[in-house]
mmCIF file of C-alpha atoms in Angstrom:
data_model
loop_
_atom_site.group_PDB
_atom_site.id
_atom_site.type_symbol
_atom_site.label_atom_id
_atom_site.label_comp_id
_atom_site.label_asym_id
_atom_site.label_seq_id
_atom_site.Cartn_x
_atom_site.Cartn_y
_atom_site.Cartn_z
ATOM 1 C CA UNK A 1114 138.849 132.538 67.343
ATOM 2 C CA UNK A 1115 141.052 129.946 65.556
ATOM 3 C CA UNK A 1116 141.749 132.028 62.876
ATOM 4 C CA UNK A 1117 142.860 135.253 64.941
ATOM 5 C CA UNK A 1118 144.982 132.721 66.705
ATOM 6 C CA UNK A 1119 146.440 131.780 63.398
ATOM 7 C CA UNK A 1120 146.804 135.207 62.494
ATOM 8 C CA UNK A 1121 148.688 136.274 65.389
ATOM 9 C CA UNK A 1122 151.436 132.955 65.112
ATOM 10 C CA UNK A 1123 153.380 134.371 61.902
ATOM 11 C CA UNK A 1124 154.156 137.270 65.010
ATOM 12 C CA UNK A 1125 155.482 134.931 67.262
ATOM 13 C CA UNK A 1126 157.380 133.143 64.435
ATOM 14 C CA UNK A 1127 158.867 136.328 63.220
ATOM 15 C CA UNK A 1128 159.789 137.241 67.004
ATOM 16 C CA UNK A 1129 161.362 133.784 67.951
ATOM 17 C CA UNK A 1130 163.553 134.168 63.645
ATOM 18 C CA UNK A 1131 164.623 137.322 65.178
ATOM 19 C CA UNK A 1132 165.952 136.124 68.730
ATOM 20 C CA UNK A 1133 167.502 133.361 67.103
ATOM 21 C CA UNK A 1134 169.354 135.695 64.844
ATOM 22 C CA UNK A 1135 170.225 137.816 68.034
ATOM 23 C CA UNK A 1136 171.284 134.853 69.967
ATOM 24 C CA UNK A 1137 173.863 133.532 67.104
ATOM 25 C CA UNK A 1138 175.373 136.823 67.048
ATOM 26 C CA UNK A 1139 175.961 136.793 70.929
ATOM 27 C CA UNK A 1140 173.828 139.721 71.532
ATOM 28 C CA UNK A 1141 171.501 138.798 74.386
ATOM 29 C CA UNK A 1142 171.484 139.500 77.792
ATOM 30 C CA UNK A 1143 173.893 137.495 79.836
ATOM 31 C CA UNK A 1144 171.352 136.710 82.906
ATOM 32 C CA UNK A 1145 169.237 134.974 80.150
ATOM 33 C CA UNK A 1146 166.490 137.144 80.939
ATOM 34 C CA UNK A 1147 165.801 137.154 77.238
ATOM 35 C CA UNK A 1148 165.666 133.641 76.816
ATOM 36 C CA UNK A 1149 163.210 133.257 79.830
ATOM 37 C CA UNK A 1150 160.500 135.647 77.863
ATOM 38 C CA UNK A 1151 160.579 133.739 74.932
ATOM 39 C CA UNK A 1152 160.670 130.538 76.616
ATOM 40 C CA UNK A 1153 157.595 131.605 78.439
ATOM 41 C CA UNK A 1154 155.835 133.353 75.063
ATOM 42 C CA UNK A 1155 156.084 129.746 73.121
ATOM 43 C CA UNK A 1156 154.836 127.857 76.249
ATOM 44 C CA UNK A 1157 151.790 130.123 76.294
ATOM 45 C CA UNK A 1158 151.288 129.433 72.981
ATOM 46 C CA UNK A 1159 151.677 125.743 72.887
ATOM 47 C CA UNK A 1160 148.921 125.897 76.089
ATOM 48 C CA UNK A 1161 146.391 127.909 73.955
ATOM 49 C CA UNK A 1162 147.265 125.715 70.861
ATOM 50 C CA UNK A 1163 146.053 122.748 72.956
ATOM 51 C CA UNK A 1164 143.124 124.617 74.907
ATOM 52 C CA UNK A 1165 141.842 125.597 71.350
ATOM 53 C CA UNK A 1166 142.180 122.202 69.720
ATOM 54 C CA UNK A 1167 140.842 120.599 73.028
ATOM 55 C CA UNK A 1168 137.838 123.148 72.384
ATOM 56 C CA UNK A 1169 137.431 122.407 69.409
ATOM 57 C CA UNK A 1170 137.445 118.525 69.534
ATOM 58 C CA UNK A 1171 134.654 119.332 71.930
ATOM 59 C CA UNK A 1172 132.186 121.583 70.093
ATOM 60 C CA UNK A 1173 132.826 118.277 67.345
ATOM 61 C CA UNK A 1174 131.651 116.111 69.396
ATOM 62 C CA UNK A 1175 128.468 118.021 70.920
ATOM 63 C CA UNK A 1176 127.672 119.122 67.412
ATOM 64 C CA UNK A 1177 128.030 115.046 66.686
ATOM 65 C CA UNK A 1178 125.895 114.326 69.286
ATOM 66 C CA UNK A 1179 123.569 116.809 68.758
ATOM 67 C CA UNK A 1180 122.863 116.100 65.370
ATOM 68 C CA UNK A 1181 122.396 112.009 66.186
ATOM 69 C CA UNK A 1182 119.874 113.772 68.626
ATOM 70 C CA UNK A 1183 118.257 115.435 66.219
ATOM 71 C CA UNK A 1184 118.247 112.535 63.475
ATOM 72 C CA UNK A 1185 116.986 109.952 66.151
ATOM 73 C CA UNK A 1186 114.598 111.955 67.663
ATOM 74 C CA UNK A 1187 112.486 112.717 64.551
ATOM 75 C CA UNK A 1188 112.957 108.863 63.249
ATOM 76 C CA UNK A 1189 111.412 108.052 66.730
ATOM 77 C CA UNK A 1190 108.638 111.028 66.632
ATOM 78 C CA UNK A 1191 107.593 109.370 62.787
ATOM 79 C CA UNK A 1192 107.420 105.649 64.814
ATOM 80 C CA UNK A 1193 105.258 106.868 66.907
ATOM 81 C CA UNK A 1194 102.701 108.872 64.839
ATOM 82 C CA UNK A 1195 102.626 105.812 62.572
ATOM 83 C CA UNK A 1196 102.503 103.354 65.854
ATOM 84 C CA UNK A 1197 99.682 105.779 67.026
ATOM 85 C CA UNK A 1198 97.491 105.606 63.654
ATOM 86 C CA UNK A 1199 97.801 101.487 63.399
ATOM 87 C CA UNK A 1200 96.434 101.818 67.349
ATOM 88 C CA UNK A 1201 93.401 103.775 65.975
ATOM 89 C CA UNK A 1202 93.056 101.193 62.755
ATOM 90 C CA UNK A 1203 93.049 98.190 65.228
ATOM 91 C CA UNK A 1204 90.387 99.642 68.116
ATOM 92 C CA UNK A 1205 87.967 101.055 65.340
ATOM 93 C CA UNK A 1206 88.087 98.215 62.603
ATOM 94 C CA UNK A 1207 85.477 96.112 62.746
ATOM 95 C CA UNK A 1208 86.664 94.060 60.136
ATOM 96 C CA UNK A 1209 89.241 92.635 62.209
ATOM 97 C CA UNK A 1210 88.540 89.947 64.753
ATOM 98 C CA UNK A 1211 89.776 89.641 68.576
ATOM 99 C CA UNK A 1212 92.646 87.457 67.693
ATOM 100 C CA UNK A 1213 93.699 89.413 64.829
ATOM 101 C CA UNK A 1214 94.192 92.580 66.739
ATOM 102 C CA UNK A 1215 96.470 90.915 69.411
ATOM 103 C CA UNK A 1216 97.823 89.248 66.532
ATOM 104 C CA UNK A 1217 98.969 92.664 65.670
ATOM 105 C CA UNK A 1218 99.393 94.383 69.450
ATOM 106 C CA UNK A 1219 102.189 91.876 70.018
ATOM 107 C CA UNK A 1220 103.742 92.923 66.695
ATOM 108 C CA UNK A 1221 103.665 96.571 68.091
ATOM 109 C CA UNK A 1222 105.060 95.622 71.460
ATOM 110 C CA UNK A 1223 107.669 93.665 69.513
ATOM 111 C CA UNK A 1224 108.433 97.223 67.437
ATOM 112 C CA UNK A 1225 108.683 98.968 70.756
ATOM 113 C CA UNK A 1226 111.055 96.235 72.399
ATOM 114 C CA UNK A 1227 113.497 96.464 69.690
ATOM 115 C CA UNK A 1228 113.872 100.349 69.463
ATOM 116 C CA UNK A 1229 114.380 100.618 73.457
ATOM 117 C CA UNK A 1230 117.707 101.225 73.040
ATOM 118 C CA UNK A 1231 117.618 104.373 70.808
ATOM 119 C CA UNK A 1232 114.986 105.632 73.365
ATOM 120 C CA UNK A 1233 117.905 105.320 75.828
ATOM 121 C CA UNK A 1234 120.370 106.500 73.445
ATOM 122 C CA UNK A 1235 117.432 109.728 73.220
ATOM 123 C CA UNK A 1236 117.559 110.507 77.052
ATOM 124 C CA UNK A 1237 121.718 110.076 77.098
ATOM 125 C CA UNK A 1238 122.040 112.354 74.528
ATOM 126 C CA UNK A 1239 119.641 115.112 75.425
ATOM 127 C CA UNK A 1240 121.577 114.727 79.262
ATOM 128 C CA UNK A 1241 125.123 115.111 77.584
ATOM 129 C CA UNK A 1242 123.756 118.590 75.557
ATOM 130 C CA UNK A 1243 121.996 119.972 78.500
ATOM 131 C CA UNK A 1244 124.836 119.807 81.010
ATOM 132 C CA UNK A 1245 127.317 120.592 78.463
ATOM 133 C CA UNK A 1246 125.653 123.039 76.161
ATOM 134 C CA UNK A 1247 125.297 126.786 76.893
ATOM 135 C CA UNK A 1248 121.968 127.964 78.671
ATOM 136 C CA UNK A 1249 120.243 128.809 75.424
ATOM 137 C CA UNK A 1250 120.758 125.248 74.126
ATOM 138 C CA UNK A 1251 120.596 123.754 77.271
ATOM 139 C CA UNK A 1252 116.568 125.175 77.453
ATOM 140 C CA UNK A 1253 115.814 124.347 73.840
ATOM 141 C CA UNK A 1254 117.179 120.840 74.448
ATOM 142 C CA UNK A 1255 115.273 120.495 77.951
ATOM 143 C CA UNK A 1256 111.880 121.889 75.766
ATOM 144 C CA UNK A 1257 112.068 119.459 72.595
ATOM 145 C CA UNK A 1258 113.451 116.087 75.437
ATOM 146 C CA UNK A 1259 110.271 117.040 77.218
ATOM 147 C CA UNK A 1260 107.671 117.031 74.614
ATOM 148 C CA UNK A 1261 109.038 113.709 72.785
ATOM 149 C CA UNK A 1262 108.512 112.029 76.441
ATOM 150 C CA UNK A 1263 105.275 113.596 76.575
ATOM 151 C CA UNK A 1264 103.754 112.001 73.632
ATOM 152 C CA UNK A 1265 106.044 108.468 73.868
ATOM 153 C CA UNK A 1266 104.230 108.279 77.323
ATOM 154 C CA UNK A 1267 100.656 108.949 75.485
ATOM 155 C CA UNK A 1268 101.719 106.115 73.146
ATOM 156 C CA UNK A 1269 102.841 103.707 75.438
ATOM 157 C CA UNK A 1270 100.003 103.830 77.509
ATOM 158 C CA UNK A 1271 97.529 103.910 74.748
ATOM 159 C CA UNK A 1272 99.225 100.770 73.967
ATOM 160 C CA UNK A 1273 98.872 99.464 77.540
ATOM 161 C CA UNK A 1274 94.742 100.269 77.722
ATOM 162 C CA UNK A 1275 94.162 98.582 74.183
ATOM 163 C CA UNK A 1276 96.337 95.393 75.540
ATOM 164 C CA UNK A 1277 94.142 95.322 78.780
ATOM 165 C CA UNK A 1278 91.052 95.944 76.323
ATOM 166 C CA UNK A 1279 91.424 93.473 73.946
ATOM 167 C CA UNK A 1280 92.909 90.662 76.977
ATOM 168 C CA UNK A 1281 89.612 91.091 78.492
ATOM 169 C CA UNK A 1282 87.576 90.587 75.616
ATOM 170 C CA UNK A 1283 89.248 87.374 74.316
ATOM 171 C CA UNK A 1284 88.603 86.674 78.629
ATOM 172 C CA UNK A 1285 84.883 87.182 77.902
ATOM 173 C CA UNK A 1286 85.128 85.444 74.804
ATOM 174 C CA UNK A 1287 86.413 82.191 76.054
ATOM 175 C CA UNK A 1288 84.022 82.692 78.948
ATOM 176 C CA UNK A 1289 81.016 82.529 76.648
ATOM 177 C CA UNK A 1290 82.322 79.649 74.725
ATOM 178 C CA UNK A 1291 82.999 77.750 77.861
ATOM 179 C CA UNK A 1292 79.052 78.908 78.993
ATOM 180 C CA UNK A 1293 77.989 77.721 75.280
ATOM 181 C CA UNK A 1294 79.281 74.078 76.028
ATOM 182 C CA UNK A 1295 78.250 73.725 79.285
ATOM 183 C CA UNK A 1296 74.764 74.635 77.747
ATOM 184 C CA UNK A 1297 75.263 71.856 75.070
ATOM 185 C CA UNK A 1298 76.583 69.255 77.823
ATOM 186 C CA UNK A 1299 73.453 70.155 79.811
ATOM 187 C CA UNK A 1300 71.171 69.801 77.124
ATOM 188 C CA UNK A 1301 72.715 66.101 76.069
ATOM 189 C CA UNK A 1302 72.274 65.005 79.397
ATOM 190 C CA UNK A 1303 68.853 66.276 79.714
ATOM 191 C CA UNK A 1304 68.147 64.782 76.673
ATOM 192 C CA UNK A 1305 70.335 61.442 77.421
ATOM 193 C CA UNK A 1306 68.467 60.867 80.890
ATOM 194 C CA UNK A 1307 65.219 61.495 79.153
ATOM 195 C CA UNK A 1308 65.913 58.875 76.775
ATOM 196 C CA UNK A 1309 67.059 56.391 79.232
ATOM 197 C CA UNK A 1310 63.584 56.962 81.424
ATOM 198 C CA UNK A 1311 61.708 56.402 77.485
ATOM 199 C CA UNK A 1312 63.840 52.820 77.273
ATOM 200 C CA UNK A 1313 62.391 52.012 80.530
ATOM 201 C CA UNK A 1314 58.813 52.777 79.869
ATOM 202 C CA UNK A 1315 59.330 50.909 77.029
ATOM 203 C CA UNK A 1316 60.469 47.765 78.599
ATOM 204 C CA UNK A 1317 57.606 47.769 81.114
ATOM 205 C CA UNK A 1318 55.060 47.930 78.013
ATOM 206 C CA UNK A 1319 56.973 44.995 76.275
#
């Protein structure tokens, strides 16, 4: 479109050179009706001029956006698988202990935390190209906003249930420790009251 506008301006040039020419030499019309149509030609022009730049400073900018979409969205959709393997790693490997794997869910929350403002940057985006996009984009964008949240959401709460897992067993954990001393403390003063009824026995013998 840009180009057949082009195309069409060395006409309008040629027509303005020649009016010019004709208005030197005193031959237009005396009401100015002349002038008026070519005053009214350029001012067309200048409009489209400016409706085709302003279009085209637009379809810049949505094809910006859209490709920061794109870019962030697959960064983000890599995060996540990887996010969604270490999850597997820490409910499955023996090898590492209670404390460990918190250790390491707080390090994953932390990773989430810091990245929640691409994730809004994500949902901005994919708003600006639906409403402003044509219907064909506007569905594809809608499809591809709508399976990202589907599996952030699987994430996030498969982050949540091994939290509440693992919070429960270090729970249980301290539980049975404080049960194991309570044991021991028993036992001492089992075996301290014991003792103290021997001493006795013993001084009554002496």
């Amino acid at each position: 479109m840009q180009r057949k506008i082009h195309e069409n301006l060395s006409k309008l040039e040629n027509i303005n050179r020649q009016y010019r020419r004709l208005a030197r030499e005193g031959r237009t019309d005396t009401a100015g009706t002349l002038k008026k149509m070519m005053q009214d030609a350029n001012d067309r022009w200048d409009n489209l001029q400016g409706q085709m730049s302003a279009s085209l400073r637009d379809l810049r900018h949505s094809n910006s956006i859209r490709e920061d979409f794109k870019r962030t969205k697959d960064a983000l959709l890599s995060w996540l698988t990887e996010i969604d393997m270490q999850l597997t790693n820490i409910e499955h490997l023996s090898s590492m202990n209670t404390k460990t794997k918190i250790r390491e869910m707080q390090r994953i929350q932390d990773e989430i935390d810091s990245r929640a403002r691409k994730f809004d940057f994500l949902d901005e985006a994919a708003l600006f190209l639906i409403t402003k996009g044509d219907s064909t984009d506007a569905i594809t964008t809608q499809a591809e906003i709508d399976s990202f949240r589907t599996y952030h959401r699987q994430v996030l709460d498969r982050v949540a249930i091994t939290n509440a897992r693992l919070s429960a067993m270090q729970v249980s954990g301290v539980q049975k420790m404080y049960c194991c001393v309570n044991i021991i403390m028993f036992c001492v003063f089992v075996y301290i009251f014991f003792l103290s009824i021997f001493a006795i026995h013993v001084k009554q013998y002496m």
